[in-house]
Amino acid sequence: QNNGTKSWEDGYLDLIYVSGTKMQTGADVYDVTSAVAVGGELILTVHMKAPAAAGKSDAAWAVVMEGKTLCTLPVNIEAVNP
């Protein structure tokens, strides 16, 4: 949710992989093609695949606008053997 005082403008917002286990099956940077008004919400989807080995994995992503991090998004999973 955009809890700030400015709208997030279309074309200036990115979702960026920052660190941790690379589980994404695509890029490390995604352009967000939707504007988000103050108080508005945004749904972001990144296709991921669990690591082959069982265990815990962590990653961090960030929503960035013009080089400024607006929020960080932790991803924490625990993969088990079937």
PDB file of C-alpha atoms in Angstrom:
ATOM      1  CA  GLN A   1       0.000   0.000   0.000  1.00  0.00           C
ATOM      2  CA  ASN A   2       1.231   3.497  -0.832  1.00  0.00           C
ATOM      3  CA  ASN A   3       1.236   5.118   2.616  1.00  0.00           C
ATOM      4  CA  GLY A   4       3.253   8.112   1.428  1.00  0.00           C
ATOM      5  CA  THR A   5       2.209  11.577   0.333  1.00  0.00           C
ATOM      6  CA  LYS A   6       2.985  11.199  -3.402  1.00  0.00           C
ATOM      7  CA  SER A   7       1.571   8.928  -6.071  1.00  0.00           C
ATOM      8  CA  TRP A   8       3.834   6.241  -7.481  1.00  0.00           C
ATOM      9  CA  GLU A   9       4.015   7.112 -11.166  1.00  0.00           C
ATOM     10  CA  ASP A  10       3.769   4.679 -14.057  1.00  0.00           C
ATOM     11  CA  GLY A  11       7.179   4.124 -15.635  1.00  0.00           C
ATOM     12  CA  TYR A  12       9.216   5.211 -12.602  1.00  0.00           C
ATOM     13  CA  LEU A  13       8.621   2.238 -10.312  1.00  0.00           C
ATOM     14  CA  ASP A  14      10.689  -0.976 -10.283  1.00  0.00           C
ATOM     15  CA  LEU A  15      10.637  -4.236  -8.351  1.00  0.00           C
ATOM     16  CA  ILE A  16      14.277  -5.204  -7.765  1.00  0.00           C
ATOM     17  CA  TYR A  17      15.888  -8.395  -6.408  1.00  0.00           C
ATOM     18  CA  VAL A  18      18.278  -7.258  -3.661  1.00  0.00           C
ATOM     19  CA  SER A  19      19.836 -10.307  -2.000  1.00  0.00           C
ATOM     20  CA  GLY A  20      19.511 -13.884  -0.819  1.00  0.00           C
ATOM     21  CA  THR A  21      18.653 -17.092  -2.621  1.00  0.00           C
ATOM     22  CA  LYS A  22      17.724 -16.492  -6.254  1.00  0.00           C
ATOM     23  CA  MET A  23      14.422 -18.313  -6.594  1.00  0.00           C
ATOM     24  CA  GLN A  24      13.006 -16.192  -9.413  1.00  0.00           C
ATOM     25  CA  THR A  25      12.737 -17.868 -12.791  1.00  0.00           C
ATOM     26  CA  GLY A  26      12.876 -14.563 -14.680  1.00  0.00           C
ATOM     27  CA  ALA A  27      14.663 -11.253 -14.359  1.00  0.00           C
ATOM     28  CA  ASP A  28      16.176  -9.540 -11.314  1.00  0.00           C
ATOM     29  CA  VAL A  29      14.450  -6.229 -12.171  1.00  0.00           C
ATOM     30  CA  TYR A  30      10.831  -5.724 -13.223  1.00  0.00           C
ATOM     31  CA  ASP A  31       9.291  -2.477 -14.466  1.00  0.00           C
ATOM     32  CA  VAL A  32       6.004  -1.793 -12.693  1.00  0.00           C
ATOM     33  CA  THR A  33       3.567  -0.556 -15.316  1.00  0.00           C
ATOM     34  CA  SER A  34       0.822   0.679 -12.994  1.00  0.00           C
ATOM     35  CA  ALA A  35       0.514   3.978 -11.176  1.00  0.00           C
ATOM     36  CA  VAL A  36      -0.457   3.788  -7.505  1.00  0.00           C
ATOM     37  CA  ALA A  37      -2.306   6.688  -5.897  1.00  0.00           C
ATOM     38  CA  VAL A  38      -1.738   7.669  -2.274  1.00  0.00           C
ATOM     39  CA  GLY A  39      -3.593   5.051  -0.224  1.00  0.00           C
ATOM     40  CA  GLY A  40      -3.719   2.706  -3.227  1.00  0.00           C
ATOM     41  CA  GLU A  41      -2.451  -0.848  -3.358  1.00  0.00           C
ATOM     42  CA  LEU A  42      -0.409  -2.823  -5.847  1.00  0.00           C
ATOM     43  CA  ILE A  43      -0.188  -6.567  -6.402  1.00  0.00           C
ATOM     44  CA  LEU A  44       3.209  -7.771  -7.619  1.00  0.00           C
ATOM     45  CA  THR A  45       3.851 -11.267  -8.965  1.00  0.00           C
ATOM     46  CA  VAL A  46       7.243 -12.903  -9.514  1.00  0.00           C
ATOM     47  CA  HIS A  47       7.434 -16.506 -10.704  1.00  0.00           C
ATOM     48  CA  MET A  48       9.753 -18.482  -8.440  1.00  0.00           C
ATOM     49  CA  LYS A  49      10.983 -22.028  -8.006  1.00  0.00           C
ATOM     50  CA  ALA A  50      12.061 -23.565  -4.703  1.00  0.00           C
ATOM     51  CA  PRO A  51      15.696 -24.668  -4.475  1.00  0.00           C
ATOM     52  CA  ALA A  52      16.344 -28.362  -5.214  1.00  0.00           C
ATOM     53  CA  ALA A  53      17.681 -29.045  -1.725  1.00  0.00           C
ATOM     54  CA  ALA A  54      15.392 -29.133   1.303  1.00  0.00           C
ATOM     55  CA  GLY A  55      15.817 -26.362   3.851  1.00  0.00           C
ATOM     56  CA  LYS A  56      15.120 -22.722   4.530  1.00  0.00           C
ATOM     57  CA  SER A  57      15.777 -20.041   1.945  1.00  0.00           C
ATOM     58  CA  ASP A  58      15.463 -16.281   2.176  1.00  0.00           C
ATOM     59  CA  ALA A  59      15.535 -13.462  -0.343  1.00  0.00           C
ATOM     60  CA  ALA A  60      14.906  -9.730  -0.297  1.00  0.00           C
ATOM     61  CA  TRP A  61      13.195  -7.584  -2.922  1.00  0.00           C
ATOM     62  CA  ALA A  62      12.596  -3.833  -2.980  1.00  0.00           C
ATOM     63  CA  VAL A  63      10.104  -1.485  -4.589  1.00  0.00           C
ATOM     64  CA  VAL A  64      12.201   1.408  -5.900  1.00  0.00           C
ATOM     65  CA  MET A  65      11.233   4.719  -7.515  1.00  0.00           C
ATOM     66  CA  GLU A  66      13.929   6.859  -9.107  1.00  0.00           C
ATOM     67  CA  GLY A  67      16.666   5.200  -7.028  1.00  0.00           C
ATOM     68  CA  LYS A  68      14.816   5.556  -3.708  1.00  0.00           C
ATOM     69  CA  THR A  69      13.679   2.404  -1.901  1.00  0.00           C
ATOM     70  CA  LEU A  70      10.013   2.762  -0.976  1.00  0.00           C
ATOM     71  CA  CYS A  71       9.725  -0.600   0.775  1.00  0.00           C
ATOM     72  CA  THR A  72      11.462  -3.942   1.121  1.00  0.00           C
ATOM     73  CA  LEU A  73       9.765  -7.287   0.623  1.00  0.00           C
ATOM     74  CA  PRO A  74      11.224 -10.335   2.377  1.00  0.00           C
ATOM     75  CA  VAL A  75      10.643 -13.805   0.919  1.00  0.00           C
ATOM     76  CA  ASN A  76      11.113 -16.707   3.347  1.00  0.00           C
ATOM     77  CA  ILE A  77      10.391 -20.323   2.462  1.00  0.00           C
ATOM     78  CA  GLU A  78      11.070 -23.776   3.805  1.00  0.00           C
ATOM     79  CA  ALA A  79      11.350 -26.509   1.169  1.00  0.00           C
ATOM     80  CA  VAL A  80      10.829 -30.122   2.190  1.00  0.00           C
ATOM     81  CA  ASN A  81      11.500 -33.386   0.401  1.00  0.00           C
ATOM     82  CA  PRO A  82       8.270 -34.852  -0.991  1.00  0.00           C
TER      83      PRO A  82
END
